[in-house]
Amino acid sequence: MAAAAAPLDRRFEGTAMAAPAPLERRYEGTARGRGVAAAGWRVCLAHRFEEPWQPYGAGDVSFRDVLRHVGLSLRYFRWWYKKTRVEKKSAFIDLLCAVPLQQIYGCPLGGIGGGTITRGWRGEFCRWQLNPGLYHYGTVIADQFTVCLRCKGQTIYQQVLSIEKPSTLQGWNWGYCGHYAFYHALYPRAWMVYELPGQNVVLTCRQVSPVIPHDYEDSSLPVGVFIWEVENGRDEDVDVSIMFSMQNGMGAKDDESGGHWNEPFALEKEGERVAGVLLHHCTRVNPFTLAISAREKAGTGVTHLTAFNPAGSGREVWQDLLHDGRLESPPGKSSLTEKGELTAAAVCASCTVPARGHRTLEMALAWDMPCIRFGSKEKLHLRRYTRFFGSGGDAAPALSHYALTHYEEWERKIEAWQNPILENSQLPSWYKSALFNELYFVTDGGTIWVELPPDCCDEDLRGQAAAGLSHLLPVLREYGRFAYLEGQEYRMYNTYDVHFYASFALVMLWPKLQISLQYDIAVMVMNEDVQLRQYLMCGQTAQVKQKNVVPHDVGDPDDEPWQRINAYLIHDTADWKDLNLKFVLQVYRDYYLTQDSMYLRDMWPVCQTVMESELKFDTDNDGLIENGGFADQTYDAWVVNGASAYCGGLWLAAVCMMCKMAEVLGDAKIQQKYTDILNKGKEAFERLLWNGKYYNYDSSGRGSSDSIMSDQCAGQWFLGACGLDQGEFEVFPKSHIVSALRTIFEKNVMSFAGGTMGAVNGMRPNGQPDTSSVQSNEVWIGVVYALAATMIQEGLVEEGFCTAEGCYRTVWEQLGMAFQTPEAYREKKVYRSLAYMRPLSIWSMQLALERRASQELQIWEHPDCTTPWLMLPPAALTAINRREAGT
Ligand SMILES: CC(C)CCC[C@@H](C)[C@H]1CC[C@H]2[C@@H]3CC=C4C[C@@H](O[C@@H]5O[C@H](CO)[C@@H](O)[C@H](O)[C@H]5O)CC[C@]4(C)[C@H]3CC[C@]12C
């Protein structure tokens, strides 16, 4: 098989794909680092991305769209003013103050649901989600690693490993030359390789977070480990010290609120000793403790400085380290900070690296915020990790010790999971990077994972448990409650129409979290919230949540999620057509992948309930639902009228799955009922929407109803993922699906931006993007990955990879949006909603590949492959490899 070329300097022939951005071009070093993964996202620290694109603003809306949305704009502005200026809260979607794009982010630190701290690719600590679901964007300049080299008792080199030249801590030697370092991300690990100019010493810092598939313990821990590999190329021994400094706080106003204090700690257990400093951050709400530490072992000394002023020159710290490569500290705790005062601490690990030799220094960052309150401050929640480390707020030393003594095991598990994919030379390297790096959102999606209190007195939960969800309480008790945001800028938990796409990552890697999430939704289906409110799109007043329908989301972290749901008030989603169907589709998909029959049995009545609610949308009784003439589905600003490819296709797929579930559960009556509907509905779907090449957007016959929608095969996507796409279960004629996918590839992909940016949501048959709405001419990255998966399922493997590649390269290489993949971009200049949930759908590509390969296996077995289920059919791969190798 063709060897993979360097991922970032390839040329493409035979497609209009432009050369990818050479993110490593500025690297002038020769070092490749130690143990750095081959695949991943690699960038030189001196790299500069092109001018940042702008978030969608008023200026990007056409006059026609402005007129179309005058009512919404006025109502939104009135609501926004009240929320932000009168109630002094933040808006769940702030259209007037979008987060500005910073092209700086790298892998976040931390496991799932304990909060995250993102490090930038230049090494900065820059994006903080410690208060659940709420982000603070700010680089804390005191949070650094500094290296000190000494030979024969003399310091020969001391440098902050940062290219910054800040105005504080001016007594430190800043301005490391970025041309001699590169960053490499392969989530949940990242590497930074620093060649120390003129020193013949190379440092590789490997950052590891405990994000381990199918692990529900260590994956919840709020820790990150930094393993410093020091390579000495000199002919003499070098004493090397790495100092890790950290401010008490996250660079927000709170840091100066007074009352914070630091203290040194050392913890020895089972012959392993870890030492460092605790930084107690004593806020009224959600207080926490940060811990910086290092592992002491033979030949490695650990020293610390309990407190220093990060707002001053820092000269005393610098000189102290310079003097002997160690830190000296007054004993005991620091005093409490005064109001307006900042404090920081540092820990230093030192060892001697023999001439031409190599040594390792291990450091950790842990944070302990066990008890959390959301914005409403009504309820106290315990984070998942408290079941292993307690909720007393004193766990930071134990967390640090555990992280430093278990990271090797975590890495073994991470490699066992990733290697079969990474070692598959038939998969293009951009895909390997995309697949693992997009997973950052599972932890950095404002994610929370909390315990169900043992004495749970939530009436709703108890009621539902009694009323048929027999495994609700056992599941929630054992696996806790999980929620992640629709997007860092779209602050709603578990937005369900979007989770539909992202859920593949969860069910494939942490299936119990998907199941727990589904139980939560099932409970909410049964509940109502009769409070009335005005919806902003159309201005009508309706209740917050109706009974027997799937909610849009489970709430805003700035309020009280799970308690007050449906934070989204743009539309009354009780009338949305996709939400109920997406529940049914996920239930069967989850059952198919997990074979959890308790789950299936519990969800079955809920599926019947939501399908009954949905049936009322089949107004003409032809077996097919109709859309309501407004944007009543995930494309919430793109109006649909009558039968539609998207919702109609999801409907038929859900009806098919109802038949299948009824069969599995032996419910013949329901099976017959849905079989009848399916037969009628299939006929109506083909008659109303098939135009000989693809399925029309909708059946209204209006101006853009024959648009080509990139997501028109969403129903087939789910059917295929569950093996329900052939024989008696064939819902859509195979030839129609393949023809539709080919049309999408030709029009939405290759005729848009020269085939380099993925698939535009809507394309007119004449090859012009559909501008009938503000969303039809957008590209939705998560939809594109789902489309690519569908193509792979249907045998259009090369087309699928080519389609997805455009999005990856645009986001990660051209636009500098690493670790913040947005919901959408347009062909030029604008994007929408950074750090979004939907792109996790890339895991459905992996499922499609695995499924295909296992089918192909019967007819084609490759002698060299140790993981045959990851193999692709030879014909498709020859083409992909040709493009990958640039031949
Ligand atoms: C800055 C001005 C106020 C702009 C004036 C023009 C506006 C009236 C419209 C231009 C763009 C519209 C927005 C486009 C997207 C939106 C997202 C939506 O929420 C979530 O979106 C997902 C789709 O991306 C959806 O799947 C999820 O379920 C939703 O939770 C809410 C509406 C809107 C903000 C939309 C509103 C009107 C414009 C700003």
Coordinates of C-alpha atoms in Angstrom, one line a residue, residues 100-606:
P100 CA -14.0 37.0 18.6
L101 CA -12.0 34.4 16.7
Q102 CA -8.6 33.7 18.3
Q103 CA -6.5 31.4 16.2
I104 CA -4.7 30.1 19.2
Y105 CA -6.3 26.9 20.6
G106 CA -4.8 23.5 21.2
C107 CA -5.8 20.4 23.1
P108 CA -7.8 21.0 26.3
L109 CA -6.6 19.5 29.6
G110 CA -8.9 17.4 31.8
G111 CA -11.2 14.4 31.6
I112 CA -14.9 14.5 30.9
G113 CA -17.2 16.7 33.0
G114 CA -14.7 18.0 35.6
G115 CA -14.1 21.3 33.8
T116 CA -11.4 21.9 31.2
I117 CA -8.4 24.2 30.8
T118 CA -7.4 24.6 27.1
R119 CA -3.7 25.1 26.3
G120 CA -3.0 27.0 23.1
W121 CA -0.7 25.6 20.5
R122 CA 1.9 28.1 21.5
G123 CA 1.7 26.7 25.0
E124 CA -0.5 29.3 26.7
F125 CA -3.2 28.5 29.2
C126 CA -6.0 30.3 27.5
R127 CA -9.6 29.0 27.6
W128 CA -11.1 28.1 31.0
Q129 CA -14.3 26.1 31.7
L130 CA -14.2 25.6 35.5
N131 CA -17.6 27.1 36.2
P132 CA -19.8 24.5 34.5
G133 CA -20.7 25.4 31.0
L134 CA -19.4 29.0 31.2
Y135 CA -16.3 30.0 29.4
H136 CA -13.6 32.5 30.3
Y137 CA -11.4 33.3 27.4
G138 CA -8.1 34.8 28.6
T139 CA -4.4 33.9 28.5
V140 CA -2.9 33.9 32.0
I141 CA 0.6 35.1 31.4
A142 CA 2.1 33.8 34.6
D143 CA 1.1 30.2 33.6
Q144 CA 4.3 29.0 32.0
F145 CA 7.0 26.4 31.8
T146 CA 10.5 27.7 32.1
V147 CA 13.7 25.8 31.4
C148 CA 17.0 26.2 33.2
L149 CA 20.2 24.4 31.9
R150 CA 23.3 24.2 34.0
C151 CA 26.7 22.8 33.2
K152 CA 29.5 22.3 35.7
G153 CA 27.6 24.3 38.4
Q154 CA 26.9 27.3 36.1
T155 CA 23.6 28.3 34.6
I156 CA 24.1 28.4 30.9
Y157 CA 20.6 29.0 29.7
Q158 CA 17.3 30.0 31.2
Q159 CA 14.2 30.7 29.1
V160 CA 10.4 30.9 29.5
L161 CA 9.1 28.5 26.9
S162 CA 6.8 31.1 25.4
I163 CA 7.2 33.4 22.4
E164 CA 5.2 36.1 24.2
K165 CA 6.8 39.4 25.4
P166 CA 4.3 40.5 28.0
S167 CA 4.3 43.7 30.0
T168 CA 4.3 41.9 33.4
L169 CA 7.0 39.6 34.8
Q170 CA 9.5 41.6 32.9
G171 CA 12.3 40.1 35.0
W172 CA 11.8 36.9 33.1
N173 CA 13.5 36.0 29.8
W174 CA 10.6 35.9 27.3
G175 CA 10.5 35.7 23.5
Y176 CA 11.5 32.2 22.8
C177 CA 12.1 31.9 19.0
G178 CA 9.0 30.1 17.6
H179 CA 10.9 29.0 14.6
Y180 CA 12.6 26.3 16.7
A181 CA 9.5 24.6 18.1
F182 CA 6.4 22.9 16.9
Y183 CA 3.1 21.7 18.3
H184 CA 1.5 18.4 17.5
A185 CA -2.0 17.5 18.6
L186 CA -3.6 14.1 18.6
Y187 CA -6.3 14.4 21.2
P188 CA -6.3 13.5 24.1
R189 CA -2.5 14.0 23.8
A190 CA -0.4 16.8 22.5
W191 CA 3.3 17.3 22.1
M192 CA 5.5 20.4 22.0
V193 CA 9.0 20.0 20.7
Y194 CA 11.5 22.8 21.6
E195 CA 14.9 22.9 20.2
L196 CA 16.9 25.1 22.5
P197 CA 18.9 27.2 20.1
G198 CA 22.7 26.8 20.6
Q199 CA 22.3 24.4 23.4
N200 CA 22.1 21.0 21.7
V201 CA 19.3 20.1 24.0
V202 CA 15.8 19.2 22.8
L203 CA 12.7 19.2 25.0
T204 CA 9.6 17.3 24.2
C205 CA 6.6 18.1 26.4
R206 CA 3.9 15.5 26.1
Q207 CA 0.5 16.5 27.5
V208 CA -1.9 13.8 28.5
S209 CA -5.5 13.9 29.6
P210 CA -7.4 10.9 30.9
V211 CA -9.9 10.6 28.1
I212 CA -10.3 6.8 27.6
P213 CA -13.1 5.1 25.7
H214 CA -15.3 2.9 27.8
D215 CA -13.7 4.1 31.0
Y216 CA -16.1 5.8 33.4
E217 CA -13.7 6.4 36.2
D218 CA -10.4 7.9 35.3
S219 CA -12.0 9.6 32.3
S220 CA -13.9 11.8 34.7
L221 CA -10.7 13.2 36.4
P222 CA -9.9 16.9 36.3
V223 CA -6.2 16.6 35.7
G224 CA -3.6 16.9 33.0
V225 CA 0.0 15.5 33.0
F226 CA 3.0 17.0 31.3
I227 CA 5.8 14.6 30.6
W228 CA 9.0 16.4 29.7
E229 CA 11.5 14.3 27.7
V230 CA 14.9 15.9 27.8
E231 CA 17.4 14.9 25.2
N232 CA 21.0 16.0 25.8
G233 CA 23.0 16.0 22.6
R234 CA 26.1 17.4 24.3
D235 CA 29.2 15.6 25.2
E236 CA 28.8 16.7 28.8
D237 CA 26.2 16.2 31.5
V238 CA 23.5 18.9 31.8
D239 CA 21.4 19.7 34.9
V240 CA 18.0 20.5 33.6
S241 CA 15.2 22.1 35.6
I242 CA 11.6 22.7 34.4
M243 CA 9.7 25.3 36.4
F244 CA 5.9 25.2 36.2
S245 CA 4.4 28.5 37.4
M246 CA 0.7 29.2 37.8
Q247 CA -1.5 32.1 38.9
N248 CA -4.2 31.4 41.5
G249 CA -7.2 31.6 39.3
M250 CA -8.1 31.7 35.6
G251 CA -7.2 35.3 34.8
A252 CA -10.7 36.5 35.6
K253 CA -11.9 39.3 37.9
D254 CA -12.2 36.8 40.7
D255 CA -8.5 36.4 40.9
E256 CA -8.3 39.8 42.6
S257 CA -11.2 39.4 44.8
G258 CA -9.0 38.7 47.9
G259 CA -9.0 35.7 50.3
H260 CA -7.0 33.3 48.1
W261 CA -4.0 31.5 49.4
N262 CA -1.4 28.9 48.5
E263 CA 0.3 26.1 50.4
P264 CA 2.9 23.5 49.6
F265 CA 2.1 19.8 49.8
A266 CA 3.8 16.4 49.4
L267 CA 2.0 13.1 49.2
E268 CA 3.7 9.8 49.5
K269 CA 1.7 6.6 48.8
E270 CA 2.9 3.1 47.9
G271 CA 6.5 4.3 47.6
E272 CA 5.6 7.1 45.1
R273 CA 6.1 10.7 46.2
V274 CA 4.5 13.7 44.6
A275 CA 5.1 17.3 45.7
G276 CA 3.9 20.7 44.7
V277 CA 1.7 23.7 45.6
L278 CA -2.0 24.0 46.2
L279 CA -3.6 27.2 45.1
H280 CA -6.8 27.7 47.0
H281 CA -9.3 29.9 45.1
C282 CA -11.8 30.9 47.6
T283 CA -14.8 32.4 45.8
R284 CA -18.3 32.3 47.3
V285 CA -19.7 30.2 44.5
N286 CA -17.8 27.2 43.1
P287 CA -14.6 27.6 45.0
F288 CA -11.7 25.4 43.8
T289 CA -8.2 24.4 44.3
L290 CA -5.5 24.2 41.6
A291 CA -2.5 22.0 42.2
I292 CA 0.8 22.1 40.4
S293 CA 3.1 19.2 41.2
A294 CA 5.9 17.0 40.1
R295 CA 6.9 13.4 40.7
E296 CA 9.9 12.9 42.9
K297 CA 12.0 9.9 42.1
A298 CA 15.6 8.8 42.3
G299 CA 17.6 11.5 40.5
T300 CA 14.7 14.0 40.3
G301 CA 14.4 16.7 42.9
V302 CA 11.3 18.8 43.3
T303 CA 11.4 22.3 44.8
H304 CA 8.7 25.0 45.0
L305 CA 7.9 28.6 45.7
T306 CA 4.6 28.9 47.6
A307 CA 3.7 32.4 46.5
F308 CA 4.9 35.2 44.3
N309 CA 3.3 38.3 42.7
P310 CA 2.5 37.6 39.1
A311 CA 1.7 41.3 38.5
G312 CA 5.2 42.4 39.4
S313 CA 8.5 41.9 37.6
G314 CA 9.0 38.3 38.9
R315 CA 12.7 39.1 39.3
E316 CA 13.1 37.3 42.6
V317 CA 11.7 34.0 41.2
W318 CA 13.9 34.3 38.1
Q319 CA 17.0 35.0 40.1
D320 CA 16.3 32.2 42.5
L321 CA 16.0 29.7 39.7
L322 CA 19.0 31.1 37.8
H323 CA 21.1 30.8 40.9
D324 CA 21.1 27.0 41.3
G325 CA 18.2 25.6 39.1
R326 CA 16.1 25.2 42.2
L327 CA 13.4 27.2 44.0
E328 CA 13.6 28.3 47.6
S329 CA 10.5 29.1 49.5
P330 CA 9.5 30.4 52.9
P331 CA 8.0 27.5 54.8
G332 CA 4.3 27.0 55.4
K333 CA 1.2 28.6 53.9
S334 CA 1.0 31.9 52.2
S335 CA -1.1 34.7 53.7
L336 CA -4.5 35.4 52.3
T337 CA -4.5 37.8 49.3
E338 CA -5.9 41.3 49.8
K339 CA -8.6 42.6 47.5
G340 CA -7.0 43.7 44.3
E341 CA -4.0 41.5 44.8
L342 CA -3.0 38.5 42.7
T343 CA -0.9 35.5 43.7
A344 CA 0.9 32.7 41.9
A345 CA 3.1 29.7 42.8
A346 CA 5.7 27.6 41.1
V347 CA 7.1 24.1 41.3
C348 CA 10.3 23.0 39.8
A349 CA 11.6 19.5 38.8
S350 CA 15.3 19.0 38.2
C351 CA 17.5 16.2 37.1
T352 CA 20.9 15.6 35.6
V353 CA 20.8 14.4 32.0
P354 CA 24.0 12.5 31.1
A355 CA 26.0 13.4 28.0
R356 CA 24.2 12.1 24.8
G357 CA 21.5 10.8 27.2
H358 CA 17.9 11.3 27.9
R359 CA 15.8 11.8 31.1
T360 CA 12.1 12.4 31.9
L361 CA 10.5 14.9 34.3
E362 CA 6.8 14.4 35.1
M363 CA 4.5 17.3 36.2
A364 CA 0.8 17.6 36.7
L365 CA -2.0 20.1 36.9
A366 CA -5.1 19.1 38.8
W367 CA -8.1 21.2 39.8
D368 CA -10.6 20.2 42.4
M369 CA -14.0 21.9 42.2
P370 CA -16.1 19.0 43.6
C371 CA -19.4 20.8 44.3
I372 CA -20.9 23.0 41.6
R373 CA -23.8 25.4 41.3
F374 CA -25.1 26.5 37.9
G375 CA -26.1 30.1 37.3
S376 CA -29.3 30.0 39.2
K377 CA -27.4 28.8 42.3
E378 CA -30.4 26.8 43.3
K379 CA -29.0 23.3 43.5
L380 CA -25.7 21.8 44.6
H381 CA -24.3 19.1 42.3
L382 CA -21.4 16.8 42.8
R383 CA -19.1 16.1 40.0
R384 CA -18.6 12.5 38.9
Y385 CA -15.0 12.2 40.1
T386 CA -16.2 12.9 43.7
R387 CA -17.3 9.2 43.9
F388 CA -13.6 8.3 43.7
F389 CA -11.9 11.3 45.3
G390 CA -14.5 12.7 47.7
S391 CA -16.3 16.0 47.8
G392 CA -14.5 17.7 50.6
G393 CA -12.5 20.0 48.4
D394 CA -9.2 18.5 49.6
A395 CA -8.7 16.0 46.8
A396 CA -6.1 18.0 44.8
P397 CA -3.0 16.2 46.3
A398 CA -4.6 12.8 45.7
L399 CA -5.7 13.7 42.2
S400 CA -2.1 14.9 41.4
H401 CA -0.6 11.8 42.9
Y402 CA -3.0 9.5 41.0
A403 CA -2.4 11.3 37.7
L404 CA 1.3 11.1 38.0
T405 CA 1.3 7.4 38.9
H406 CA -1.4 6.4 36.3
Y407 CA -0.7 8.3 33.2
E408 CA 1.4 5.5 31.7
E409 CA -1.6 3.2 32.0
W410 CA -3.8 5.8 30.4
E411 CA -1.4 6.2 27.5
R412 CA -1.3 2.4 27.0
K413 CA -5.1 2.4 26.8
I414 CA -5.2 5.4 24.5
E415 CA -2.7 3.8 22.2
A416 CA -4.5 0.5 22.2
W417 CA -7.6 2.4 21.1
Q418 CA -6.0 4.8 18.5
N419 CA -3.2 2.6 17.0
P420 CA -5.4 0.3 14.8
I421 CA -6.7 3.5 13.1
L422 CA -3.3 5.4 13.1
E423 CA -1.5 2.4 11.8
N424 CA -3.9 1.8 8.9
S425 CA -1.8 3.2 6.1
Q426 CA -4.9 3.2 3.9
L427 CA -6.6 6.0 5.8
P428 CA -5.5 9.5 4.9
S429 CA -3.6 11.3 7.6
W430 CA -5.9 14.4 7.6
Y431 CA -8.7 12.0 8.6
K432 CA -6.8 10.5 11.5
S433 CA -6.2 14.1 12.8
A434 CA -9.8 15.1 12.3
L435 CA -11.2 11.9 13.9
F436 CA -9.3 12.2 17.1
N437 CA -8.9 16.0 17.4
E438 CA -12.6 16.7 16.9
L439 CA -13.2 14.6 20.0
Y440 CA -12.0 17.6 22.1
F441 CA -15.6 18.7 22.3
V442 CA -16.6 15.7 24.4
T443 CA -14.6 17.4 27.3
D444 CA -14.5 21.0 26.1
G445 CA -18.1 21.4 25.2
G446 CA -18.9 23.0 28.5
T447 CA -19.3 19.4 29.6
I448 CA -20.5 18.3 32.9
W449 CA -20.8 14.9 34.4
V450 CA -22.5 14.8 37.8
E451 CA -23.7 12.3 40.3
L452 CA -27.3 11.5 41.0
P453 CA -27.6 12.1 44.8
P454 CA -27.9 8.7 46.5
D455 CA -31.0 9.9 48.3
C456 CA -32.4 11.3 45.0
C457 CA -35.7 13.0 45.8
D458 CA -36.4 14.3 42.4
E459 CA -40.1 13.7 42.0
D460 CA -39.9 13.5 38.3
L461 CA -37.3 10.8 38.3
R462 CA -39.0 8.8 40.9
G463 CA -42.3 9.1 39.1
Q464 CA -40.8 8.0 35.8
A465 CA -38.9 5.2 37.4
A466 CA -42.2 3.9 38.9
A467 CA -44.0 4.5 35.6
G468 CA -42.0 2.2 33.4
L469 CA -38.5 3.4 33.0
S470 CA -37.3 0.6 35.2
H471 CA -33.7 1.1 34.7
L472 CA -33.7 4.9 35.0
L473 CA -32.4 5.1 38.5
P474 CA -29.9 2.3 38.3
V475 CA -28.4 3.8 35.1
L476 CA -28.3 7.3 36.5
R477 CA -26.9 6.1 39.8
E478 CA -24.2 4.1 38.2
Y479 CA -23.2 6.3 35.4
G480 CA -24.3 9.8 36.5
R481 CA -25.7 12.5 34.4
F482 CA -23.9 13.9 31.4
A483 CA -24.5 17.1 29.5
Y484 CA -22.5 19.0 26.9
L485 CA -23.3 22.3 25.2
E486 CA -24.7 22.8 21.7
G487 CA -21.7 25.0 21.3
Q488 CA -19.4 27.2 23.5
E489 CA -21.3 30.1 22.0
Y490 CA -24.7 28.5 21.8
R491 CA -25.2 27.8 25.5
M492 CA -27.8 25.1 25.7
Y493 CA -27.1 21.6 27.1
N494 CA -27.8 18.5 25.0
T495 CA -29.5 20.3 22.1
Y496 CA -31.2 17.3 20.8
D497 CA -31.5 17.9 17.1
V498 CA -27.7 18.5 17.0
H499 CA -26.8 15.8 19.4
F500 CA -28.4 13.4 16.9
Y501 CA -25.3 14.0 14.7
A502 CA -22.8 14.1 17.5
S503 CA -24.1 11.1 19.4
F504 CA -22.1 8.7 17.3
A505 CA -19.0 9.7 19.2
L506 CA -20.7 9.1 22.5
V507 CA -22.3 5.8 21.7
M508 CA -19.2 4.4 20.1
L509 CA -16.8 5.5 22.8
W510 CA -18.8 6.1 26.0
P511 CA -22.1 4.2 25.3
K512 CA -23.2 4.4 29.0
L513 CA -23.2 8.2 28.8
Q514 CA -25.3 8.1 25.7
I515 CA -27.7 5.8 27.4
S516 CA -27.8 8.0 30.5
L517 CA -28.5 11.0 28.3
Q518 CA -31.3 9.2 26.6
Y519 CA -32.9 8.3 29.9
D520 CA -32.8 12.0 30.8
I521 CA -34.6 12.9 27.6
A522 CA -37.1 10.1 28.1
V523 CA -38.1 11.6 31.4
M524 CA -38.4 15.0 29.9
V525 CA -40.7 13.7 27.1
M526 CA -43.2 12.9 29.8
N527 CA -43.0 16.2 31.5
E528 CA -44.4 19.6 30.7
D529 CA -43.7 23.2 31.7
V530 CA -46.8 25.2 31.4
Q531 CA -45.2 28.6 31.8
L532 CA -46.0 30.8 28.8
R533 CA -43.4 32.7 26.9
Q534 CA -43.1 34.5 23.6
Y535 CA -41.1 32.8 20.9
L536 CA -38.8 35.1 19.0
M537 CA -39.1 33.8 15.4
C538 CA -42.8 34.2 14.9
G539 CA -43.8 36.1 18.0
Q540 CA -46.4 33.6 19.2
T541 CA -46.9 32.8 22.8
A542 CA -46.9 29.2 23.9
Q543 CA -45.8 27.0 26.9
V544 CA -42.2 26.2 27.5
K545 CA -42.6 22.5 27.2
Q546 CA -45.5 20.3 26.1
K547 CA -46.0 16.8 27.2
N548 CA -45.1 13.8 25.0
V549 CA -42.6 15.6 22.8
V550 CA -38.8 15.6 22.9
P551 CA -37.3 18.8 24.3
H552 CA -35.0 20.9 22.3
D553 CA -32.4 21.1 25.1
V554 CA -32.0 20.4 28.7
G555 CA -31.3 23.9 29.8
D556 CA -28.8 26.7 30.1
P557 CA -25.8 26.4 32.5
D558 CA -26.4 30.0 33.5
D559 CA -29.8 28.8 34.9
E560 CA -30.7 25.4 36.3
P561 CA -30.3 22.6 33.6
W562 CA -32.4 19.5 33.9
Q563 CA -34.7 21.5 36.1
R564 CA -35.6 24.2 33.6
I565 CA -35.3 22.8 30.1
N566 CA -35.8 24.3 26.7
A567 CA -33.6 27.4 27.0
Y568 CA -34.0 27.9 23.3
L569 CA -36.8 30.4 22.7
I570 CA -36.4 31.1 19.0
H571 CA -39.2 28.6 18.0
D572 CA -41.7 26.6 19.9
T573 CA -40.1 23.3 19.3
A574 CA -43.2 21.3 20.3
D575 CA -44.0 21.7 16.6
W576 CA -40.6 20.8 15.2
K577 CA -40.7 17.7 13.0
D578 CA -37.3 16.3 13.6
L579 CA -36.9 16.0 17.4
N580 CA -39.2 13.1 18.1
L581 CA -37.9 11.2 15.2
K582 CA -34.3 11.7 16.3
F583 CA -35.2 10.1 19.6
V584 CA -36.5 7.0 18.0
L585 CA -33.6 6.8 15.6
Q586 CA -31.1 7.0 18.4
V587 CA -32.9 4.5 20.5
Y588 CA -32.6 1.8 17.9
R589 CA -29.1 2.8 16.8
D590 CA -28.0 2.6 20.5
Y591 CA -29.6 -0.7 20.9
Y592 CA -28.1 -2.0 17.7
L593 CA -24.6 -1.0 18.8
T594 CA -24.8 -1.9 22.5
Q595 CA -27.3 -4.8 22.4
D596 CA -28.7 -3.4 25.7
S597 CA -32.1 -4.9 25.7
M598 CA -33.2 -3.3 29.1
Y599 CA -32.6 0.0 27.5
L600 CA -34.7 -0.9 24.4
R601 CA -37.5 -2.2 26.6
D602 CA -37.5 1.0 28.7
M603 CA -37.4 3.3 25.7
W604 CA -40.1 1.4 23.7
P605 CA -43.1 3.1 25.3
V606 CA -41.4 6.5 25.0

